[in-house]
Short mmCIF file of C-alpha atoms in Angstrom, two decimals:
data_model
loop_
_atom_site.label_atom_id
_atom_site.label_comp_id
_atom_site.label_asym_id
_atom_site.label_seq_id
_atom_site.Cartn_x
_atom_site.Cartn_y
_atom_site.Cartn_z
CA UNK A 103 3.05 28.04 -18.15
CA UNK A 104 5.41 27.22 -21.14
CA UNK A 105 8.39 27.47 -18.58
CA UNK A 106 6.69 25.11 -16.29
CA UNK A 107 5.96 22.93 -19.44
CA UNK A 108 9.99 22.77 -20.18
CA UNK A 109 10.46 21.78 -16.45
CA UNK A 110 8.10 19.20 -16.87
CA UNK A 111 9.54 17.71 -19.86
CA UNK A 112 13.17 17.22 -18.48
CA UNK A 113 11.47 15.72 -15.39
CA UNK A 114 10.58 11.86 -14.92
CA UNK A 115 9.10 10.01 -11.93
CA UNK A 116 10.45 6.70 -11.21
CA UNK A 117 10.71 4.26 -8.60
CA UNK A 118 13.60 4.29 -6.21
CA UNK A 119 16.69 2.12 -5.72
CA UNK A 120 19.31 2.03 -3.03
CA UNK A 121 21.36 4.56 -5.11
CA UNK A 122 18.52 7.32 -4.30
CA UNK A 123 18.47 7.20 -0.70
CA UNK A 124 21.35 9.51 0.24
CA UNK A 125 19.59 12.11 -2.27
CA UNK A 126 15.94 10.97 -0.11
CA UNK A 127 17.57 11.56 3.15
CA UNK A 128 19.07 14.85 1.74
CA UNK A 129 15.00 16.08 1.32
CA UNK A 130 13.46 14.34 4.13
CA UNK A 131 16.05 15.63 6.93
CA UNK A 132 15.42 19.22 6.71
CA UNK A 133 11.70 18.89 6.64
CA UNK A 134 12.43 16.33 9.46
CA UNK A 135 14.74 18.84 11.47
CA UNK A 136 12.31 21.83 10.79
CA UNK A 137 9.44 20.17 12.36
CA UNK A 138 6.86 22.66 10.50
CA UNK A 139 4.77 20.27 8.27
CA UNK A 140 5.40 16.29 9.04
CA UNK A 141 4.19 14.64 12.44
CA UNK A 142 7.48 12.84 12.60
CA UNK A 143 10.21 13.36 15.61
CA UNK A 144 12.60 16.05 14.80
CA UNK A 145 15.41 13.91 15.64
CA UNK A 146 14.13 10.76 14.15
CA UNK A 147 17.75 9.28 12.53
CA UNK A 148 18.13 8.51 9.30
CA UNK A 149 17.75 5.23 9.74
CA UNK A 150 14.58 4.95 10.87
CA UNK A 151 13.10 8.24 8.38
CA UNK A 152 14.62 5.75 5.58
CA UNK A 153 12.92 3.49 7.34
CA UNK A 154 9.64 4.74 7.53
CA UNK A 155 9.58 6.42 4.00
CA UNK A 156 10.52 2.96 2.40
CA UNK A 157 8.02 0.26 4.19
CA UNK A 158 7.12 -2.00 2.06
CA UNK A 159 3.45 -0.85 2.68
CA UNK A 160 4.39 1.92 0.30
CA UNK A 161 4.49 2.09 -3.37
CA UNK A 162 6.98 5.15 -3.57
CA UNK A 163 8.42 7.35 -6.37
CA UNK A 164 10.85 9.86 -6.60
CA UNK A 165 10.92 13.11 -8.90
CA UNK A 166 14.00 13.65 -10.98
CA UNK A 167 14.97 16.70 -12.60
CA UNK A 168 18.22 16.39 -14.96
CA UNK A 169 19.73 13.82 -13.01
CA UNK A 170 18.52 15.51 -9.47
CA UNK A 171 16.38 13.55 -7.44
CA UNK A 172 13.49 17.09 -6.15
CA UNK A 173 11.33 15.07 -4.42
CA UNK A 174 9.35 11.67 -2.80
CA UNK A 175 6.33 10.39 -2.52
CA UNK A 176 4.52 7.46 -1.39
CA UNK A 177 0.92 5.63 -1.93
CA UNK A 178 -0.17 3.16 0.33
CA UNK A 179 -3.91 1.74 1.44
CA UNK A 180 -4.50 4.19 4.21
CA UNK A 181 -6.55 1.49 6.12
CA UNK A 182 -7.06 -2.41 5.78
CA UNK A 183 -9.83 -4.69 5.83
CA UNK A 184 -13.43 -2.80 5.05
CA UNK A 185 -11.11 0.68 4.65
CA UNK A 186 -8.39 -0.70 2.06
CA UNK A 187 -9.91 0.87 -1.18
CA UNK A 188 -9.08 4.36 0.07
CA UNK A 189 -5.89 5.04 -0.25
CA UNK A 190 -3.15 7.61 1.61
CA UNK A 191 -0.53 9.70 0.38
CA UNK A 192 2.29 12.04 1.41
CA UNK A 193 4.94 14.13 -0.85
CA UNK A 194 8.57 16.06 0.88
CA UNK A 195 9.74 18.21 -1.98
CA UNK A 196 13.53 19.11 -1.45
CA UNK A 197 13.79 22.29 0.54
CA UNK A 198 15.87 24.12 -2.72
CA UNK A 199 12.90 23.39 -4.94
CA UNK A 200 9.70 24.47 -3.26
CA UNK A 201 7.62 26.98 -5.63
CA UNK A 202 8.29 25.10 -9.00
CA UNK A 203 5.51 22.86 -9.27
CA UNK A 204 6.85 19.20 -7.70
CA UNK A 205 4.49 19.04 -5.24
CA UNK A 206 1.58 19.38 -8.34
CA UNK A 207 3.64 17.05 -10.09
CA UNK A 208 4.01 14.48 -7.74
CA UNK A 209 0.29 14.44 -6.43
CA UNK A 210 -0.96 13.91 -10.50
CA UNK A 211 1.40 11.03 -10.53
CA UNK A 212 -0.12 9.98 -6.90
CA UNK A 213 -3.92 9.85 -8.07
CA UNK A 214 -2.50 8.50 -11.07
CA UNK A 215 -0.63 5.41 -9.72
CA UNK A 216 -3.78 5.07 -6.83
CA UNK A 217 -6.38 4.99 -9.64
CA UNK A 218 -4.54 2.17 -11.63
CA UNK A 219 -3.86 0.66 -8.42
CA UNK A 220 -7.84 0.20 -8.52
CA UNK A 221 -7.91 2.71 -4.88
CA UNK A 222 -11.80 5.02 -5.05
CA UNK A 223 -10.08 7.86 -2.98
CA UNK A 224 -7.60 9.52 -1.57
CA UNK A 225 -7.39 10.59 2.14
CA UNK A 226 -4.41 12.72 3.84
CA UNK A 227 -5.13 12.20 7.46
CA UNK A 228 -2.89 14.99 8.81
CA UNK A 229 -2.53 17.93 7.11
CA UNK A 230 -0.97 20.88 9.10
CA UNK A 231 -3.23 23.99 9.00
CA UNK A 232 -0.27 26.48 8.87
CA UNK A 233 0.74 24.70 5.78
CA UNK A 234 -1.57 27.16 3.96
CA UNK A 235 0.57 26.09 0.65
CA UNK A 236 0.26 22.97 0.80
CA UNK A 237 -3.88 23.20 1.83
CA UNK A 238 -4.79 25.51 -1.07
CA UNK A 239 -2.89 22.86 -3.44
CA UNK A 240 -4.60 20.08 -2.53
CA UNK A 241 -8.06 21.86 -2.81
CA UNK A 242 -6.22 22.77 -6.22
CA UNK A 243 -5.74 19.04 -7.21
CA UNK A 244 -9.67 18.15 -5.66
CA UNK A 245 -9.55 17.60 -1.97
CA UNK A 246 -11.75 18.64 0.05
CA UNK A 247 -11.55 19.58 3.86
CA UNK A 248 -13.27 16.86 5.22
CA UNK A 249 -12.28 17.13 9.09
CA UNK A 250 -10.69 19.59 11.28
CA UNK A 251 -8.48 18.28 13.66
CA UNK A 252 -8.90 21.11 16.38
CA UNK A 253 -4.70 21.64 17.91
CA UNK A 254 -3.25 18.50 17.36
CA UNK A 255 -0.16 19.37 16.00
CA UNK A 256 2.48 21.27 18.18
CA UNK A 257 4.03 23.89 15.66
CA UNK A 258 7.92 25.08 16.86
CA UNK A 259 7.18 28.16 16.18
CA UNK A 260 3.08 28.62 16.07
CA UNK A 261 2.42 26.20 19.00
CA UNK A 262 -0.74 24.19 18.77
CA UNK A 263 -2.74 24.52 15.54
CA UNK A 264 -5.50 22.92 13.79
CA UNK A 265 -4.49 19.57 11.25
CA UNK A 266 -7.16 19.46 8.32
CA UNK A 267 -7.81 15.53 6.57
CA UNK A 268 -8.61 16.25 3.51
CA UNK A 269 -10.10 13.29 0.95
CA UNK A 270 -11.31 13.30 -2.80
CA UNK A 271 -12.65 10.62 -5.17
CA UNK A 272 -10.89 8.64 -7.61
CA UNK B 214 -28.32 2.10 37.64
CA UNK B 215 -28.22 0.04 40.72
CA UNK B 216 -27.51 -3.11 38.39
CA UNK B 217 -24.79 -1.40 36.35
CA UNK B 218 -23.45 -0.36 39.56
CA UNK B 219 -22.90 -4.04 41.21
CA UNK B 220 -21.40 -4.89 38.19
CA UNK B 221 -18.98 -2.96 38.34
CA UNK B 222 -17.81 -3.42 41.29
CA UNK B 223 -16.87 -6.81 40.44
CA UNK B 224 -14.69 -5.92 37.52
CA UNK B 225 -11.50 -5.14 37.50
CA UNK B 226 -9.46 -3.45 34.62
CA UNK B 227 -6.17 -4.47 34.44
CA UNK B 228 -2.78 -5.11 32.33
CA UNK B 229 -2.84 -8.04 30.02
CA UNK B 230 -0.37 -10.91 30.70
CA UNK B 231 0.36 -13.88 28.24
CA UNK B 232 -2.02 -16.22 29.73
CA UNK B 233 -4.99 -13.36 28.36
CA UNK B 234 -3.95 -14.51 24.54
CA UNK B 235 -6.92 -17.18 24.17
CA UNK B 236 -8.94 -14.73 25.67
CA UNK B 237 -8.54 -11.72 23.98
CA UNK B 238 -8.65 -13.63 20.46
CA UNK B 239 -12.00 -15.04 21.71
CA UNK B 240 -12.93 -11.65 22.02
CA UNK B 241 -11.40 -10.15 18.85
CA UNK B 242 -12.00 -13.21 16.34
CA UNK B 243 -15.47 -12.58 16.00
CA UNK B 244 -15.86 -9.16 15.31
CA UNK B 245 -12.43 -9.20 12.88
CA UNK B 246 -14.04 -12.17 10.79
CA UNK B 247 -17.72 -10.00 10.97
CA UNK B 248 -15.85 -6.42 9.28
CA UNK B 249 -18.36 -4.78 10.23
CA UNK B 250 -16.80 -2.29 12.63
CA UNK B 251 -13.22 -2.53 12.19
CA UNK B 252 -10.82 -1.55 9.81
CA UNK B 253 -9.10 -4.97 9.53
CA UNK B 254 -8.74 -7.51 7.31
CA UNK B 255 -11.61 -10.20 8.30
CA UNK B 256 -8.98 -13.03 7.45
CA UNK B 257 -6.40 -11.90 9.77
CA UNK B 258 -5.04 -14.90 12.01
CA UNK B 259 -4.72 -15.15 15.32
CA UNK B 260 -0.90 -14.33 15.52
CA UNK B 261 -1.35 -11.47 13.70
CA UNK B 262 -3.87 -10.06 15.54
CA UNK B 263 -2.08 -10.58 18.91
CA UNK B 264 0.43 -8.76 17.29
CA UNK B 265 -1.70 -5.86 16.15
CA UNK B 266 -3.44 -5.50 19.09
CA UNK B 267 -0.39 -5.69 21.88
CA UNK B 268 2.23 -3.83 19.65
CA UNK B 269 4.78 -2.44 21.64
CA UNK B 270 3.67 1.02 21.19
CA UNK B 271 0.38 0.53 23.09
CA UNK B 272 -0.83 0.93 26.47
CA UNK B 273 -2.66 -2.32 26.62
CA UNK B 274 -5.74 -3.20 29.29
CA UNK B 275 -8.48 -5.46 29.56
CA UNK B 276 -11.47 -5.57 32.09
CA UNK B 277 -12.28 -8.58 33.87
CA UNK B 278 -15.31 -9.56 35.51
CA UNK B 279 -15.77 -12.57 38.02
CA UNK B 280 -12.65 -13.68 36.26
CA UNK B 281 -13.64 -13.56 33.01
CA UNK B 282 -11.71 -11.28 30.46
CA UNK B 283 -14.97 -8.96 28.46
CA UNK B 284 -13.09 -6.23 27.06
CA UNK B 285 -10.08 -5.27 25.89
CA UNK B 286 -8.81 -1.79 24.94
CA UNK B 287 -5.34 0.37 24.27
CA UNK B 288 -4.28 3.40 24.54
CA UNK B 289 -1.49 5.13 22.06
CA UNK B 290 0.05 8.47 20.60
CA UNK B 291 -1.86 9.13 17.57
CA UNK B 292 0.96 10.60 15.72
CA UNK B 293 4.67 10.76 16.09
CA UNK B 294 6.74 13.96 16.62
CA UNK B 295 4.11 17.09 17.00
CA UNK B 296 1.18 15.62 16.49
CA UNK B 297 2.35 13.29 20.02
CA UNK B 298 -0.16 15.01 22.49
CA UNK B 299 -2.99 13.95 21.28
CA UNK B 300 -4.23 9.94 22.18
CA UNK B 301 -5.46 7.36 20.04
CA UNK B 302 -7.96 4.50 21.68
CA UNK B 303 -9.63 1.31 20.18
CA UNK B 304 -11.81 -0.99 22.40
CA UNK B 305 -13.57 -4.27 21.56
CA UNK B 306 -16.26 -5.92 23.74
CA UNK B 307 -17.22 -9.68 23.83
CA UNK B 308 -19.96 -10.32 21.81
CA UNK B 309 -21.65 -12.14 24.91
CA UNK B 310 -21.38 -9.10 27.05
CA UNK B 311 -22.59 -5.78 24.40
CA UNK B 312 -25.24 -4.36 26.48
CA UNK B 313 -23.90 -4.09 29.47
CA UNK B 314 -21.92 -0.61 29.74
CA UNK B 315 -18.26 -2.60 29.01
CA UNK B 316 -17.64 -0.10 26.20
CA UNK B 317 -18.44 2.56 28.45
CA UNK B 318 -16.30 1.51 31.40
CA UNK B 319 -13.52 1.03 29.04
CA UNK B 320 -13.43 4.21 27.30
CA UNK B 321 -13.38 6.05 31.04
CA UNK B 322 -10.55 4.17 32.12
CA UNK B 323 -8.23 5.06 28.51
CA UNK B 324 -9.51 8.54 29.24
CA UNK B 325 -8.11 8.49 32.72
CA UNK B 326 -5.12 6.38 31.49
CA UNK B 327 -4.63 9.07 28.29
CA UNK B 328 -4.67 12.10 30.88
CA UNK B 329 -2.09 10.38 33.44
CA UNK B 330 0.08 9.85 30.64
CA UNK B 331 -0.03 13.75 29.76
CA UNK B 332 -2.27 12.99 26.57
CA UNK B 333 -4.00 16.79 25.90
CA UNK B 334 -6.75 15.04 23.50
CA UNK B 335 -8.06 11.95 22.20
CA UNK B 336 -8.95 10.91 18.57
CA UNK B 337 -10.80 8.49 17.04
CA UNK B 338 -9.78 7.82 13.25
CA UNK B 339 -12.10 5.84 11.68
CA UNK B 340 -15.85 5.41 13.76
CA UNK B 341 -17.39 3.08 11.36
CA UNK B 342 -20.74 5.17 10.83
CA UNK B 343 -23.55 2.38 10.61
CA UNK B 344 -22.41 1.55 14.12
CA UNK B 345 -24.64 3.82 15.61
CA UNK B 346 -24.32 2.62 19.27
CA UNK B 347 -20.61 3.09 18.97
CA UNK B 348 -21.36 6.71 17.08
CA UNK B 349 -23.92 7.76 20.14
CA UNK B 350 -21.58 6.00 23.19
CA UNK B 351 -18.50 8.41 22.08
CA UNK B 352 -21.06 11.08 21.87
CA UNK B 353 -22.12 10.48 25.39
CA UNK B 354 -18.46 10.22 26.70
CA UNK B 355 -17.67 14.03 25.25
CA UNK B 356 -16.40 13.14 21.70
CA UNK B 357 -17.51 15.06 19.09
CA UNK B 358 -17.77 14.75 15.57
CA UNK B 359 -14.43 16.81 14.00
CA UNK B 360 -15.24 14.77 10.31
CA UNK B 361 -17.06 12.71 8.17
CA UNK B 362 -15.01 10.11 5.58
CA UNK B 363 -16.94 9.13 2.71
CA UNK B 364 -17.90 6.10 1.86
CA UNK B 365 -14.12 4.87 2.90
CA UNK B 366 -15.90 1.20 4.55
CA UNK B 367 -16.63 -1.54 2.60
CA UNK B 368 -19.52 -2.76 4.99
CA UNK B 369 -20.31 -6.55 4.24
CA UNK B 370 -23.65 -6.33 4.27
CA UNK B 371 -24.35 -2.14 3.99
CA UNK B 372 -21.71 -1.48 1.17
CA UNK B 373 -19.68 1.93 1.18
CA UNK B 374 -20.48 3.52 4.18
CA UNK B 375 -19.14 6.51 5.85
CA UNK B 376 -16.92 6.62 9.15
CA UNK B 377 -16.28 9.32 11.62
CA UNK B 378 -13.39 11.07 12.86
CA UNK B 379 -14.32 12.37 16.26
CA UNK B 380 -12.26 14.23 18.99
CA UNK B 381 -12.62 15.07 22.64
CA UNK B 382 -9.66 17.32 24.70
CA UNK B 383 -8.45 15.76 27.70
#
């Protein structure tokens, strides 16, 4: 993969500042609008996606590739209390930029930053079934299907389908 | 269950007003500081626990017997946006009063509350697994097992233990 290699070189994840968040809003409101892969309202404003992406829950970095900002993620403790040393994760790569990689990228950086943030796993609660990309990645990176959700998400265009949670250790 | 029956007759399930606060934090302060069934931190104060527990995006009841408040449960969307059909539930029972089919009363009325509000499913996230009552109870009342987290609860006096993601349609 030496052309994936170069890609990687010129690319650097980093935490976010105000400055990003037009550039975050320009990822997350297609994805939003689409409707296909996040439970999130399709109209939510940007506002509130900001919002929500941003808590201050969240440890969150963005991908940038020569000055463009490709994609966001976010770690957080996916419970609290007696559940707070698993931690949760979720990754929007901008629309323009799907097939290159980011989404690997960005969930290496995620176990990375959750491991030195002492977490012993990593669950995604919500992972749409018809994401089949996104599924076969995250086996990739060592998840496992650990629960099938049996039509709990209401697809635009599929209707109701399966949501897998998927976990692995840290 | 002639017994189970008179009881409850005299309870009443019902919306929570204001002058419920002492009572649902007698109920809830106990089995937050035990953490042995619930996800939460076992320091949490009382204000923040209101807070949790009454958020504005929960259905909210309690059930009352002979005018004493011995349950309290809500009812919520699980997700946001597509994954909005499907209900979330949480109940707590005094610790005076396990035993005495208040869990089971409760989780009847969220399922009847869940269907009027046009709820297709219900989900339960995180079913601590050494709380086997709990774990058999949902059982009874049609969940089923959909997954199996593990070792994502730090039990105080088991250690990492699983918990259960279980599911029943509406």
């Amino acid at each position: 993969m030496a052309a994936g290699q170069a890609r990687g070189d010129a690319s650097v994840i980093r935490a976010v500042s105000p400055a990003d968040h037009d550039a975050i809003w320009a990822i997350l409101e297609p994805v939003i609008r689409a409707g296909e892969t996040l439970a999130i309202p399709r109209d939510m404003t940007r506002q509130a996606a900001l919002s929500l992406w941003l808590s201050s829950d969240r440890t969150v970095r963005v991908l940038e590739e020569d000055g463009a900002v490709l994609g966001i993620f976010y770690v957080r403790a996916n419970q609290m209390g007696g559940g707070a040393h698993v931690a949760n994760a979720g990754y929007v790569v901008a629309q323009h930029a799907t097939g290159r990689g980011i989404a690997r990228r960005m969930c290496a950086a995620s176990l990375d930053l959750a491991r030195a943030q002492g977490f012993h796993g990593m669950q995604f609660n919500f992972v749409v079934s018809s994401n089949v990309r996104a599924v076969a990645l995250w086996q990739n990176m060592g998840f496992a299907v650990v629960g099938r959700l049996p039509e709990v998400f209401d697809h635009p265009a599929l209707g109701y389908v399966d949501a897998l949670v998927m976990f692995r250790a840290l």
